CSV table of C-alpha atoms in Angstrom, one decimal:
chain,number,residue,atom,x,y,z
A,91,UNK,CA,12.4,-7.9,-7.1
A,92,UNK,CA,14.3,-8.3,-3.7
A,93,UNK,CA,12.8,-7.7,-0.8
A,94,UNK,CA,13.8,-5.3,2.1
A,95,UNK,CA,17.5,-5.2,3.3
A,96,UNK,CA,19.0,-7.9,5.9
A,97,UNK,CA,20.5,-5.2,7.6
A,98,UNK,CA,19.1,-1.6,8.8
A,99,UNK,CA,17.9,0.5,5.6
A,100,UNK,CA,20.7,2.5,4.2
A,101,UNK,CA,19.0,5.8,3.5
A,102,UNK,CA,20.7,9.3,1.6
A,103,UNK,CA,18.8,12.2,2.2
A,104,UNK,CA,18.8,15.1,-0.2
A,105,UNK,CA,17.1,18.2,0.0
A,106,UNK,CA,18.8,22.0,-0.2
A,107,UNK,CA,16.9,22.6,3.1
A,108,UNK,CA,19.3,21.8,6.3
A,109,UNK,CA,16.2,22.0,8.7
A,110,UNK,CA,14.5,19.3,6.8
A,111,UNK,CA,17.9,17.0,6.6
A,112,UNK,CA,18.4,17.2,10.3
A,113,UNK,CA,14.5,16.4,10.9
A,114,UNK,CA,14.6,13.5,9.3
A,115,UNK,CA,18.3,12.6,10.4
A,116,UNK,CA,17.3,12.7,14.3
A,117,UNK,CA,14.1,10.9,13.6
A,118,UNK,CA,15.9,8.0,11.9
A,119,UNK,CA,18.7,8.2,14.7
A,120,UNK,CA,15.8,6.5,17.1
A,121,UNK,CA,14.9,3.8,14.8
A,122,UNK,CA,16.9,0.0,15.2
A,123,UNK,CA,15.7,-1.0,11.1
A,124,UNK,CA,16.8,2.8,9.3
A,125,UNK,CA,20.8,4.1,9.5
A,126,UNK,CA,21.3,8.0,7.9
A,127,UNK,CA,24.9,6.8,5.6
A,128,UNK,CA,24.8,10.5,4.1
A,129,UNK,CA,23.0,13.7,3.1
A,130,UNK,CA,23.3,16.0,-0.1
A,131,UNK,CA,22.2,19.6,-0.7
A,132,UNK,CA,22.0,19.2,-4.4
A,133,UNK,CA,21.1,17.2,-6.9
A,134,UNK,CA,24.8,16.5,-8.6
A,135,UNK,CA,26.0,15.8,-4.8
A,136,UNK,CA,23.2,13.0,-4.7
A,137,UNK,CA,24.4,11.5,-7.8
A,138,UNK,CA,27.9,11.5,-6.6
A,139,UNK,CA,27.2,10.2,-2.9
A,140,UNK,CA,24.8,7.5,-4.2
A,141,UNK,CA,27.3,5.7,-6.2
A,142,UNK,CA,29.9,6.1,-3.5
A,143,UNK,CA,27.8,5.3,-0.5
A,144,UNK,CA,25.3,2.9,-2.5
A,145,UNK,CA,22.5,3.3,0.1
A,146,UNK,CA,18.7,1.4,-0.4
A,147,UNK,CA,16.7,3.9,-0.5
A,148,UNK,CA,17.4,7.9,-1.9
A,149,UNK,CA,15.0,10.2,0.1
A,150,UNK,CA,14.9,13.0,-2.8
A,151,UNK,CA,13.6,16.3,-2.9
A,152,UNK,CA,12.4,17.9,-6.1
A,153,UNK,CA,13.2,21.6,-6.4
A,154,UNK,CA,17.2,22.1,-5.7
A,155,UNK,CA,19.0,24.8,-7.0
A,156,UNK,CA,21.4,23.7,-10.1
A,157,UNK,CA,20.5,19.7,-11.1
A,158,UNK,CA,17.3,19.2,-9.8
A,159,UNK,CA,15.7,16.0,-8.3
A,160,UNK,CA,14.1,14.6,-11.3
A,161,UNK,CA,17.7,15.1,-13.4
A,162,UNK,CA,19.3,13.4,-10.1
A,163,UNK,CA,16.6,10.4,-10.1
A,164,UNK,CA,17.3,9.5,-13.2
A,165,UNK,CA,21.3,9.6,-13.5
A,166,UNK,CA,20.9,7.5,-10.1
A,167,UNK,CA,18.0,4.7,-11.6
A,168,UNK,CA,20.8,4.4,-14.5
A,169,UNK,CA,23.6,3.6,-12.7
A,170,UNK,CA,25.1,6.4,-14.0
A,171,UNK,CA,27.4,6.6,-10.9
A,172,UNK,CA,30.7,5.5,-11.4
A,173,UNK,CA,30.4,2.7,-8.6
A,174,UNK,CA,27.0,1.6,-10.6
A,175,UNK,CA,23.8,2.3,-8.7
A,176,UNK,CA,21.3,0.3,-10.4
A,177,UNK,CA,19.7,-1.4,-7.0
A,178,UNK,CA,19.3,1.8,-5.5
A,179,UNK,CA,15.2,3.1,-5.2
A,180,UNK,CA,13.6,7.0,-4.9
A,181,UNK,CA,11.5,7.9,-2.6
A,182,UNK,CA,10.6,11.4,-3.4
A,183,UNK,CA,9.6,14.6,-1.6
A,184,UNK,CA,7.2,16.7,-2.9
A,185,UNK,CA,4.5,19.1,-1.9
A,186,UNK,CA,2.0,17.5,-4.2
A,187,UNK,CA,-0.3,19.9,-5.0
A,188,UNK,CA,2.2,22.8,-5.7
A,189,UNK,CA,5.0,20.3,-7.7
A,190,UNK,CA,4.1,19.5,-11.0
A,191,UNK,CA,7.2,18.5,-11.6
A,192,UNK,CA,6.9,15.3,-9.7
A,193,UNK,CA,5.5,13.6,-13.1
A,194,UNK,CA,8.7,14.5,-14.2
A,195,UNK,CA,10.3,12.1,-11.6
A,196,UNK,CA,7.7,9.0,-12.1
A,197,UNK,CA,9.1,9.0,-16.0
A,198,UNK,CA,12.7,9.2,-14.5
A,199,UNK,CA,12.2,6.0,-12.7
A,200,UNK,CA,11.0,7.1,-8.8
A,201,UNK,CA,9.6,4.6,-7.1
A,202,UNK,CA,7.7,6.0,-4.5
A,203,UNK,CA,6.1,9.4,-3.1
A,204,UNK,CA,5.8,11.5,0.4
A,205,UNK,CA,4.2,14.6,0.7
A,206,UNK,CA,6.7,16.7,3.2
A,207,UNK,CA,3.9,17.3,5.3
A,208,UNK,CA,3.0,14.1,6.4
A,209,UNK,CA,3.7,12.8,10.3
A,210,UNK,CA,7.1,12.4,10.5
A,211,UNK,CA,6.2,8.4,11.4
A,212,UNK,CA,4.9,8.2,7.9
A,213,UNK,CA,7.6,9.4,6.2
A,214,UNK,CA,9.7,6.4,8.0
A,215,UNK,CA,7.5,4.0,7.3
A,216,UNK,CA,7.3,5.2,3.1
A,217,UNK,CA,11.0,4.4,3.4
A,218,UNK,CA,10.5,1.1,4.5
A,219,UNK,CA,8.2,0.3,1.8
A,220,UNK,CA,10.3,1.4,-0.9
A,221,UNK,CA,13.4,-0.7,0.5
A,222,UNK,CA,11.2,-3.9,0.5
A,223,UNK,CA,10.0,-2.7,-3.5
A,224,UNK,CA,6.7,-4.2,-2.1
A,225,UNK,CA,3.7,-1.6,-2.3
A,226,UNK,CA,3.0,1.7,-3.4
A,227,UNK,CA,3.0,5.1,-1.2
A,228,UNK,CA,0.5,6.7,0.3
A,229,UNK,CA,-1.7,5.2,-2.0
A,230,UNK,CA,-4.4,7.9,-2.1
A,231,UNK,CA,-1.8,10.0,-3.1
A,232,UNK,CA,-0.1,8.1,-5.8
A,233,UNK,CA,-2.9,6.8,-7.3
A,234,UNK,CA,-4.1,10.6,-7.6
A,235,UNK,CA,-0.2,11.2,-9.1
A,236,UNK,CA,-0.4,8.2,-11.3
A,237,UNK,CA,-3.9,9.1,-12.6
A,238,UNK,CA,-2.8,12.6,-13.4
A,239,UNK,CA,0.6,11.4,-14.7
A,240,UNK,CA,-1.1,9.4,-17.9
A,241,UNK,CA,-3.8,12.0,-18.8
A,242,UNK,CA,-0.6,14.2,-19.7
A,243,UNK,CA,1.6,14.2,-22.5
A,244,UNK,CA,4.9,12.7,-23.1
A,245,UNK,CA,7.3,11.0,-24.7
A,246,UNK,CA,5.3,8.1,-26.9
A,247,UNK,CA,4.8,4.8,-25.0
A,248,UNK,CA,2.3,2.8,-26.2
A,249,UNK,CA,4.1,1.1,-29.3
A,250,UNK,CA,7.3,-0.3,-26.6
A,251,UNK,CA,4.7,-0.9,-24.2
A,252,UNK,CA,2.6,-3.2,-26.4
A,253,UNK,CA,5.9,-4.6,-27.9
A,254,UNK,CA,7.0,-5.6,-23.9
A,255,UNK,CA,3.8,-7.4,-23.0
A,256,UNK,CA,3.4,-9.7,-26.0
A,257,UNK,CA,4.8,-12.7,-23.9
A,258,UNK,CA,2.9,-12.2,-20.6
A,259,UNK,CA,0.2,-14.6,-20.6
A,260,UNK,CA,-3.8,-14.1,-19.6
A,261,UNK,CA,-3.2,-14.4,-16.3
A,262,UNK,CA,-0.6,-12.4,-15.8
A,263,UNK,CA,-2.7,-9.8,-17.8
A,264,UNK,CA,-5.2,-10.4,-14.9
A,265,UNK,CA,-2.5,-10.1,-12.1
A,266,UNK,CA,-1.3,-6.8,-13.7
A,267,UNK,CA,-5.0,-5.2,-13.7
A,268,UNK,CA,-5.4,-5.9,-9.9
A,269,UNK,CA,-1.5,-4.3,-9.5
A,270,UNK,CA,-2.7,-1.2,-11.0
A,271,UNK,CA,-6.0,-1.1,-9.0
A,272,UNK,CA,-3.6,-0.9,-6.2
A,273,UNK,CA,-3.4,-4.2,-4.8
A,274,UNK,CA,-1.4,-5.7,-2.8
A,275,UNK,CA,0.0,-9.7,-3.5
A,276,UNK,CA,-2.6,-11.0,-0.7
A,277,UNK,CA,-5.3,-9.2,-2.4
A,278,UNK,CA,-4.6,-10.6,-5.9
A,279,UNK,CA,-4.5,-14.0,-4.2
A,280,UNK,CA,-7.9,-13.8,-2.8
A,281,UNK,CA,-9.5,-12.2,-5.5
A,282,UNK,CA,-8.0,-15.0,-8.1
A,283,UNK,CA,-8.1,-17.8,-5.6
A,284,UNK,CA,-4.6,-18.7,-5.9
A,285,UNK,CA,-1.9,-19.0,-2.9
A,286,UNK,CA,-0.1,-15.4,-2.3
A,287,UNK,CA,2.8,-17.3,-3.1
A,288,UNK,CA,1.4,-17.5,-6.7
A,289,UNK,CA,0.7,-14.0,-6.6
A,290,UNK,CA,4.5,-12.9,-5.8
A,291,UNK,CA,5.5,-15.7,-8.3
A,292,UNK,CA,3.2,-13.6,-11.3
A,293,UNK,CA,4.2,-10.6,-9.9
A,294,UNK,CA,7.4,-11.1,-10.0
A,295,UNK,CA,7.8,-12.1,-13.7
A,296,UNK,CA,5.8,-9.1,-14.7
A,297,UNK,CA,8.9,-7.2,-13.4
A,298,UNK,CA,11.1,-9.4,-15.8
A,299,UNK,CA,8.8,-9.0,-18.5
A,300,UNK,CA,8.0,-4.9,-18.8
A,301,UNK,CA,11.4,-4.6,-17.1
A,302,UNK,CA,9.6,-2.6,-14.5
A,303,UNK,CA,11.9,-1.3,-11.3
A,304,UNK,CA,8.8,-1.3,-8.9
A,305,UNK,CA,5.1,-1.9,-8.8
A,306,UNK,CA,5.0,2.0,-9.3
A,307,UNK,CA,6.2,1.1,-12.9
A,308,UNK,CA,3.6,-1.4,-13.1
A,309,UNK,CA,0.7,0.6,-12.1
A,310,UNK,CA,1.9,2.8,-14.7
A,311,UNK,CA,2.3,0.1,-17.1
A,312,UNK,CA,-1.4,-1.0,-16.3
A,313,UNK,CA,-2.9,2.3,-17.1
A,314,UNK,CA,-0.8,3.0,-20.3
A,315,UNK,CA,-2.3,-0.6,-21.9
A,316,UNK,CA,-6.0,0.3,-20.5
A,317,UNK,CA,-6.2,-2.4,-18.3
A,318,UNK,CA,-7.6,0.3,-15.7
A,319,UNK,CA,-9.1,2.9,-16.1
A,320,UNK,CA,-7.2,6.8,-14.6
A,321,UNK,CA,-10.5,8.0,-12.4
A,322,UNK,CA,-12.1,11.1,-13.0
């Protein structure tokens, strides 16, 4: 995984809402390290700018009239754009409690969360975190997502998971459990008394490995093989 940017975070917003678009759009106008390159008010818009523009980070909304968020995610996290969009990451909108459909987004390859009523600070700074690919949102909230997301059905995932992980050694099994506990690289360090360098190093070839976009994917990846366990 790369980390954030060099320059300013390039950031699409998409949502069929103008009010929210132009919220967002002023707040990142005051902001040296965030630059608005564009904004869609549908999904097949999002798909089209993102490939053209190729921004860093996606800001998505869910519920859009005709192709809807999740459908968008996923055409963008496969490159499906004709300028290839393979680098760029999802954050996405949702009102959490209400939108279901949001577990539809984690299995199209999202790679972070905000709930559109959170300060308007928060927001910015769950768009930073995505562009860095270094932590997980909110992480009361996406834990809570997460540990919903593998108590429900879906396509089967166990039999490629456990094909994907054969190579990874003990412990990078052990690295992976403290991922999904919601960890962060310093964390893993202390608690397995290696350098945090060493931590980023293991964390990073667990990306290689499961082929995971983000440490969203990994969480995920963590609970589908039992390493931890979804509370209840």
């Amino acid at each position: 995984m790369t980390g954030a940017p060099a320059g300013p975070v390039r950031v699409l917003l998409v949502d069929d809402q103008p009010l929210v678009r132009s919220g967002l759009r002023v707040l990142i106008a005051d902001t040296a390290d965030l630059e608005v390159v564009g904004e869609a008010g549908t999904g097949s818009e999002a798909v089209r700018l993102a490939a053209e523009l190729r921004p860093d980070v996606v800001v998505m909304d869910i519920r859009m009239p005709g192709m809807d968020g999740i459908e968008a995610t996923r055409l963008i996290t496969e490159g499906a754009g004709a300028g290839g969009t393979e680098s760029v990451r999802i954050l996405v909108l949702t009102t959490f409690d209400e939108d279901e459909h949001v577990y539809g987004a984690l299995r199209a390859g999202a790679s972070g969360f905000a709930v559109k009523d959170m300060a308007l600070e928060e927001i910015l700074a769950a768009i930073r975190v995505v562009a860095a690919g270094d932590a997980l949102i909110a992480p009361g909230v996406t834990r809570r997502l997460i540990a919903d997301f593998v108590r429900r059905p879906g396509p089967p995932a166990a039999e490629p998971v456990l094909r994907s992980v054969a190579g990874i050694t003990e412990r990078e099994r052990e690295v992976l459990t403290l991922v999904g506990r919601g960890r962060s690289n310093g964390e893993i360090a202390e608690e397995l008394f290696i350098s945090a360098a060493t931590a980023k190093s293991h964390v990073s070839r667990l990306f290689t490995k499961l082929g995971a976009r983000d440490r969203v994917q990994l969480v995920i990846t963590a609970y589908e093989m039992g390493l931890v366990a979804a509370p209840r």
